[in-house]
Amino acid sequence: MESDGELLLRLRSGDERAFIGLVERYHEPMLRLAASFVPSRAIAEEVVQDTWLAVLRGLGGFEARSSLKTWLFSILVNQARKTGTREHRSIPVADPEPAVDPSRFDASGGWADPPERWIEVAQRRMEAGKLADRIRVWIDELPARQREVVLLRDVEGMSSEEVCAVLALSDGNQRVLLHRGRSRLRQLVEDEFRAAR
Amino acid sequence: MRLLRGRDLVCQQAVELVTGYLEGTLSRAARRRFEAHLTGCPHCTEYLAQMRETISLTGRLAPEDLTPQQRDEFVDLYRRWQSEQQ
């Protein structure tokens, strides 16, 4: 696959197909992220449209001090925050939220109901193309701030520094949100395969 | 149930250290306690493997394709922007 840098070079030389290539790569992830800031899908689509226009307009000034991806998502988050009216309904970072339901441990803190094994069956389902859509739904159901961090870190593969910059989070809060988001997803996968028995 | 030594982790604490462990942000002492706990605990070892697998599954999501209509809209957007430039 062509790198973002190569796409950027072609885009700067006025290659329309490079723009479409970039949109193909990032439109859907951006839409998903925008949706966590604004109250409706329609508004999220507007935010992403505005973002693409801002990207084209800003292309000349982009100095590649950050990665292209970080730059794109930063523009998106700024656009979404300008538009976003939805209260960021989510659990404040300061509130405790255990990674695993406390009822699964005994009084001494050891597992009473240990994790069910699901890794092999999940891998097979993923390879058969039957798990990705479920995972997308689970990510969309995470509390907004956890979802934003999981999308950027784990789906997009950005570094913690990049994610902190894009979402204006401290390193500690980023890690707490990541921990909670990943822990919830693990639980949802376990529930899926537990139910399937 | 064996009595805990002061420095031992219990499972319920260990699961809260997984992200710090994977991120490499635990202190050296916390990391050692975490790893010592894993050595004696197959359930937490499985839990850590599942957290790794969760991250890996999430990282394999590919963006959904654009619809032909969306594609046309973006070609339009690009051309409008280009004519703005002139």
Tab-separated table of C-alpha atoms in Angstrom:
chain	number	residue	atom	x	y	z
A	1	MET	CA	0.000	0.000	0.000
A	2	GLU	CA	1.180	3.485	-0.836
A	3	SER	CA	2.353	5.410	2.223
A	4	ASP	CA	0.670	8.578	3.439
A	5	GLY	CA	3.845	10.460	2.495
A	6	GLU	CA	3.652	9.258	-1.107
A	7	LEU	CA	-0.012	10.179	-1.315
A	8	LEU	CA	0.819	13.609	0.070
A	9	LEU	CA	3.483	14.196	-2.578
A	10	ARG	CA	1.084	13.295	-5.365
A	11	LEU	CA	-1.661	15.363	-3.772
A	12	ARG	CA	0.585	18.403	-3.677
A	13	SER	CA	1.346	18.024	-7.344
A	14	GLY	CA	-2.390	18.296	-8.006
A	15	ASP	CA	-3.263	14.627	-8.436
A	16	GLU	CA	-6.995	14.154	-7.990
A	17	ARG	CA	-6.649	10.404	-7.558
A	18	ALA	CA	-4.283	10.936	-4.643
A	19	PHE	CA	-7.001	12.942	-2.924
A	20	ILE	CA	-9.557	10.208	-3.505
A	21	GLY	CA	-7.023	7.674	-2.201
A	22	LEU	CA	-6.624	9.681	0.977
A	23	VAL	CA	-10.382	9.998	1.383
A	24	GLU	CA	-10.745	6.249	0.950
A	25	ARG	CA	-8.231	5.664	3.675
A	26	TYR	CA	-9.545	8.147	6.224
A	27	HIS	CA	-13.124	9.103	5.513
A	28	GLU	CA	-14.784	6.314	7.444
A	29	PRO	CA	-12.417	6.496	10.460
A	30	MET	CA	-12.966	10.259	10.564
A	31	LEU	CA	-16.706	9.838	10.426
A	32	ARG	CA	-16.543	7.401	13.305
A	33	LEU	CA	-14.467	9.789	15.375
A	34	ALA	CA	-16.601	12.826	14.492
A	35	ALA	CA	-19.714	10.931	15.561
A	36	SER	CA	-18.438	10.810	19.123
A	37	PHE	CA	-18.382	14.622	19.318
A	38	VAL	CA	-21.628	15.657	17.640
A	39	PRO	CA	-25.263	14.706	18.204
A	40	SER	CA	-26.110	13.078	14.869
A	41	ARG	CA	-24.690	11.173	11.943
A	42	ALA	CA	-25.772	13.975	9.585
A	43	ILE	CA	-23.789	16.556	11.555
A	44	ALA	CA	-20.811	14.198	11.703
A	45	GLU	CA	-20.913	13.970	7.896
A	46	GLU	CA	-20.911	17.763	7.631
A	47	VAL	CA	-17.965	17.986	9.996
A	48	VAL	CA	-16.021	15.506	7.890
A	49	GLN	CA	-16.880	17.344	4.650
A	50	ASP	CA	-15.668	20.597	6.212
A	51	THR	CA	-12.549	18.794	7.347
A	52	TRP	CA	-11.706	17.616	3.842
A	53	LEU	CA	-12.120	21.112	2.503
A	54	ALA	CA	-9.924	22.476	5.294
A	55	VAL	CA	-7.364	19.784	4.451
A	56	LEU	CA	-7.254	20.848	0.803
A	57	ARG	CA	-6.991	24.500	1.786
A	58	GLY	CA	-4.310	23.819	4.361
A	59	LEU	CA	-2.227	21.517	2.209
A	60	GLY	CA	0.177	24.244	1.151
A	61	GLY	CA	0.911	25.136	4.754
A	62	PHE	CA	1.315	21.588	6.089
A	63	GLU	CA	4.949	21.257	7.078
A	64	ALA	CA	5.022	17.580	7.977
A	65	ARG	CA	6.242	18.322	11.488
A	66	SER	CA	3.513	15.909	12.532
A	67	SER	CA	2.425	12.884	10.541
A	68	LEU	CA	-0.246	13.444	7.907
A	69	LYS	CA	-2.599	11.287	9.930
A	70	THR	CA	-2.135	13.364	13.080
A	71	TRP	CA	-2.690	16.525	11.074
A	72	LEU	CA	-5.904	15.186	9.485
A	73	PHE	CA	-7.366	14.045	12.787
A	74	SER	CA	-6.390	17.308	14.502
A	75	ILE	CA	-8.293	19.300	11.882
A	76	LEU	CA	-11.229	16.962	12.304
A	77	VAL	CA	-11.300	17.321	16.087
A	78	ASN	CA	-11.097	21.115	15.802
A	79	GLN	CA	-13.963	21.165	13.317
A	80	ALA	CA	-15.987	18.810	15.500
A	81	ARG	CA	-15.385	20.868	18.637
A	82	LYS	CA	-16.493	24.021	16.798
A	83	THR	CA	-19.679	22.271	15.715
A	84	GLY	CA	-20.127	19.808	18.525
A	85	THR	CA	-22.925	20.666	20.826
A	86	ARG	CA	-23.355	17.302	22.369
A	87	GLU	CA	-22.468	17.149	25.988
A	88	HIS	CA	-19.570	14.814	26.284
A	89	ARG	CA	-21.624	12.311	28.205
A	90	SER	CA	-19.153	9.918	29.651
A	91	ILE	CA	-17.750	8.789	32.919
A	92	PRO	CA	-15.311	11.374	34.286
A	93	VAL	CA	-11.769	10.076	34.210
A	94	ALA	CA	-11.522	10.499	37.970
A	95	ASP	CA	-14.356	8.042	38.668
A	96	PRO	CA	-13.280	4.479	39.258
A	97	GLU	CA	-14.345	1.973	36.643
A	98	PRO	CA	-12.936	-1.500	37.211
A	99	ALA	CA	-11.460	-3.361	34.241
A	100	VAL	CA	-13.325	-6.497	35.310
A	101	ASP	CA	-16.648	-6.793	37.140
A	102	PRO	CA	-15.741	-7.085	40.858
A	103	SER	CA	-18.224	-9.952	41.248
A	104	ARG	CA	-15.836	-12.150	39.268
A	105	PHE	CA	-13.307	-12.081	42.109
A	106	ASP	CA	-13.489	-13.771	45.497
A	107	ALA	CA	-13.050	-11.979	48.813
A	108	SER	CA	-9.271	-12.243	48.599
A	109	GLY	CA	-9.184	-10.652	45.117
A	110	GLY	CA	-8.484	-13.879	43.227
A	111	TRP	CA	-10.514	-14.987	40.208
A	112	ALA	CA	-13.764	-16.725	41.212
A	113	ASP	CA	-15.061	-16.682	37.629
A	114	PRO	CA	-11.865	-16.687	35.546
A	115	PRO	CA	-11.655	-15.476	31.925
A	116	GLU	CA	-13.203	-17.883	29.436
A	117	ARG	CA	-10.867	-18.890	26.629
A	118	TRP	CA	-11.803	-17.329	23.304
A	119	ILE	CA	-8.624	-16.339	21.444
A	120	GLU	CA	-8.546	-19.154	18.867
A	121	VAL	CA	-12.247	-19.017	18.073
A	122	ALA	CA	-12.135	-15.206	17.756
A	123	GLN	CA	-9.183	-15.426	15.364
A	124	ARG	CA	-11.049	-17.929	13.205
A	125	ARG	CA	-14.156	-15.747	13.165
A	126	MET	CA	-12.041	-12.693	12.250
A	127	GLU	CA	-10.341	-14.557	9.414
A	128	ALA	CA	-13.728	-15.672	8.125
A	129	GLY	CA	-14.745	-12.005	8.017
A	130	LYS	CA	-17.417	-12.523	10.646
A	131	LEU	CA	-16.119	-10.528	13.568
A	132	ALA	CA	-15.058	-7.125	12.234
A	133	ASP	CA	-18.592	-5.725	12.061
A	134	ARG	CA	-19.299	-6.800	15.631
A	135	ILE	CA	-16.109	-5.094	16.826
A	136	ARG	CA	-17.115	-1.878	15.038
A	137	VAL	CA	-20.457	-1.926	16.832
A	138	TRP	CA	-18.772	-2.521	20.197
A	139	ILE	CA	-16.377	0.369	19.621
A	140	ASP	CA	-19.281	2.632	18.716
A	141	GLU	CA	-20.948	1.683	21.987
A	142	LEU	CA	-18.002	2.674	24.161
A	143	PRO	CA	-18.388	5.889	26.160
A	144	ALA	CA	-17.358	8.765	23.864
A	145	ARG	CA	-13.974	9.568	25.356
A	146	GLN	CA	-12.899	5.937	25.569
A	147	ARG	CA	-14.052	5.437	21.988
A	148	GLU	CA	-11.994	8.371	20.737
A	149	VAL	CA	-8.821	7.031	22.329
A	150	VAL	CA	-9.406	3.429	21.186
A	151	LEU	CA	-10.143	4.555	17.612
A	152	LEU	CA	-6.961	6.575	17.354
A	153	ARG	CA	-4.631	4.283	19.293
A	154	ASP	CA	-5.801	0.808	18.374
A	155	VAL	CA	-7.705	1.159	15.106
A	156	GLU	CA	-5.512	3.857	13.551
A	157	GLY	CA	-2.343	2.764	15.312
A	158	MET	CA	-1.284	6.227	16.458
A	159	SER	CA	1.207	6.694	19.301
A	160	SER	CA	0.132	7.886	22.738
A	161	GLU	CA	1.909	11.222	22.115
A	162	GLU	CA	-0.022	11.742	18.882
A	163	VAL	CA	-3.329	10.870	20.519
A	164	CYS	CA	-2.688	13.222	23.446
A	165	ALA	CA	-1.975	16.015	20.949
A	166	VAL	CA	-5.039	15.360	18.789
A	167	LEU	CA	-7.485	14.987	21.681
A	168	ALA	CA	-5.804	17.488	24.048
A	169	LEU	CA	-5.433	14.882	26.782
A	170	SER	CA	-2.783	14.459	29.431
A	171	ASP	CA	-0.716	11.321	29.143
A	172	GLY	CA	-2.275	9.912	32.323
A	173	ASN	CA	-5.865	10.496	31.226
A	174	GLN	CA	-5.151	9.061	27.808
A	175	ARG	CA	-3.893	5.886	29.455
A	176	VAL	CA	-6.885	5.623	31.802
A	177	LEU	CA	-9.313	5.992	28.884
A	178	LEU	CA	-7.371	3.484	26.810
A	179	HIS	CA	-7.347	1.020	29.700
A	180	ARG	CA	-11.095	1.291	30.222
A	181	GLY	CA	-11.915	1.130	26.533
A	182	ARG	CA	-9.728	-1.911	25.904
A	183	SER	CA	-10.972	-3.631	29.057
A	184	ARG	CA	-14.597	-3.150	27.994
A	185	LEU	CA	-13.862	-4.461	24.511
A	186	ARG	CA	-12.163	-7.551	25.929
A	187	GLN	CA	-15.221	-8.172	28.063
A	188	LEU	CA	-17.538	-7.769	25.063
A	189	VAL	CA	-15.547	-10.297	23.042
A	190	GLU	CA	-15.672	-12.712	25.970
A	191	ASP	CA	-19.433	-12.204	26.311
A	192	GLU	CA	-19.880	-12.871	22.605
A	193	PHE	CA	-18.168	-16.242	22.774
A	194	ARG	CA	-19.596	-17.172	26.154
A	195	ALA	CA	-23.084	-16.596	24.761
A	196	ALA	CA	-22.252	-18.701	21.721
A	197	ARG	CA	-21.761	-21.822	23.811
B	1	MET	CA	-6.418	-19.268	50.598
B	2	ARG	CA	-2.854	-18.386	51.298
B	3	LEU	CA	-1.987	-15.275	53.236
B	4	LEU	CA	-0.762	-12.413	51.145
B	5	ARG	CA	2.676	-11.106	51.642
B	6	GLY	CA	2.664	-7.320	51.626
B	7	ARG	CA	4.150	-7.015	48.181
B	8	ASP	CA	2.081	-9.651	46.411
B	9	LEU	CA	-0.518	-8.636	43.857
B	10	VAL	CA	-3.927	-10.214	43.746
B	11	CYS	CA	-5.681	-10.891	40.429
B	12	GLN	CA	-8.101	-8.003	40.873
B	13	GLN	CA	-5.139	-5.616	41.124
B	14	ALA	CA	-3.183	-7.295	38.343
B	15	VAL	CA	-5.907	-6.722	35.721
B	16	GLU	CA	-5.712	-2.987	36.422
B	17	LEU	CA	-1.989	-2.961	35.597
B	18	VAL	CA	-2.290	-4.553	32.168
B	19	THR	CA	-2.396	-1.325	30.145
B	20	GLY	CA	0.455	0.227	32.094
B	21	TYR	CA	2.406	-2.983	31.531
B	22	LEU	CA	1.740	-3.012	27.787
B	23	GLU	CA	2.447	0.723	27.529
B	24	GLY	CA	5.714	0.323	29.396
B	25	THR	CA	4.774	2.908	31.998
B	26	LEU	CA	4.923	0.761	35.153
B	27	SER	CA	7.732	1.418	37.581
B	28	ARG	CA	10.388	-1.257	37.594
B	29	ALA	CA	9.096	-2.562	40.933
B	30	ALA	CA	5.473	-2.688	39.740
B	31	ARG	CA	6.539	-4.461	36.589
B	32	ARG	CA	8.408	-7.087	38.592
B	33	ARG	CA	5.415	-7.675	40.859
B	34	PHE	CA	3.133	-7.952	37.857
B	35	GLU	CA	5.391	-10.446	36.114
B	36	ALA	CA	5.844	-12.431	39.333
B	37	HIS	CA	2.076	-12.636	39.658
B	38	LEU	CA	1.713	-13.880	36.065
B	39	THR	CA	4.256	-16.619	36.652
B	40	GLY	CA	1.984	-18.167	39.255
B	41	CYS	CA	-1.402	-17.295	37.760
B	42	PRO	CA	-2.650	-18.952	34.551
B	43	HIS	CA	-5.909	-16.950	34.639
B	44	CYS	CA	-4.159	-13.578	34.631
B	45	THR	CA	-1.744	-14.883	31.981
B	46	GLU	CA	-4.790	-15.743	29.853
B	47	TYR	CA	-6.300	-12.335	30.657
B	48	LEU	CA	-3.154	-10.549	29.444
B	49	ALA	CA	-3.143	-12.644	26.264
B	50	GLN	CA	-6.799	-11.697	25.698
B	51	MET	CA	-6.045	-7.995	26.135
B	52	ARG	CA	-3.250	-8.345	23.552
B	53	GLU	CA	-5.629	-10.194	21.241
B	54	THR	CA	-8.302	-7.522	21.690
B	55	ILE	CA	-5.798	-4.861	20.605
B	56	SER	CA	-4.718	-6.978	17.662
B	57	LEU	CA	-8.312	-7.629	16.509
B	58	THR	CA	-9.123	-3.918	16.761
B	59	GLY	CA	-6.009	-3.080	14.753
B	60	ARG	CA	-7.176	-5.304	11.910
B	61	LEU	CA	-10.303	-3.292	11.133
B	62	ALA	CA	-9.988	-1.868	7.641
B	63	PRO	CA	-11.914	1.268	6.648
B	64	GLU	CA	-15.194	0.529	4.915
B	65	ASP	CA	-15.225	1.320	1.206
B	66	LEU	CA	-16.667	4.554	-0.120
B	67	THR	CA	-19.929	4.228	-1.994
B	68	PRO	CA	-19.756	5.251	-5.673
B	69	GLN	CA	-21.915	8.246	-4.756
B	70	GLN	CA	-19.514	9.363	-2.015
B	71	ARG	CA	-16.649	8.946	-4.427
B	72	ASP	CA	-18.354	11.233	-6.937
B	73	GLU	CA	-19.020	13.794	-4.225
B	74	PHE	CA	-15.349	13.891	-3.300
B	75	VAL	CA	-14.284	14.232	-6.914
B	76	ASP	CA	-16.676	17.217	-7.068
B	77	LEU	CA	-15.278	18.657	-3.863
B	78	TYR	CA	-11.757	18.366	-5.216
B	79	ARG	CA	-12.644	20.013	-8.521
B	80	ARG	CA	-14.486	22.840	-6.805
B	81	TRP	CA	-11.462	23.456	-4.635
B	82	GLN	CA	-9.193	23.423	-7.670
B	83	SER	CA	-11.301	25.973	-9.506
B	84	GLU	CA	-11.220	28.101	-6.335
B	85	GLN	CA	-7.445	28.111	-6.638
B	86	GLN	CA	-7.411	29.720	-10.057
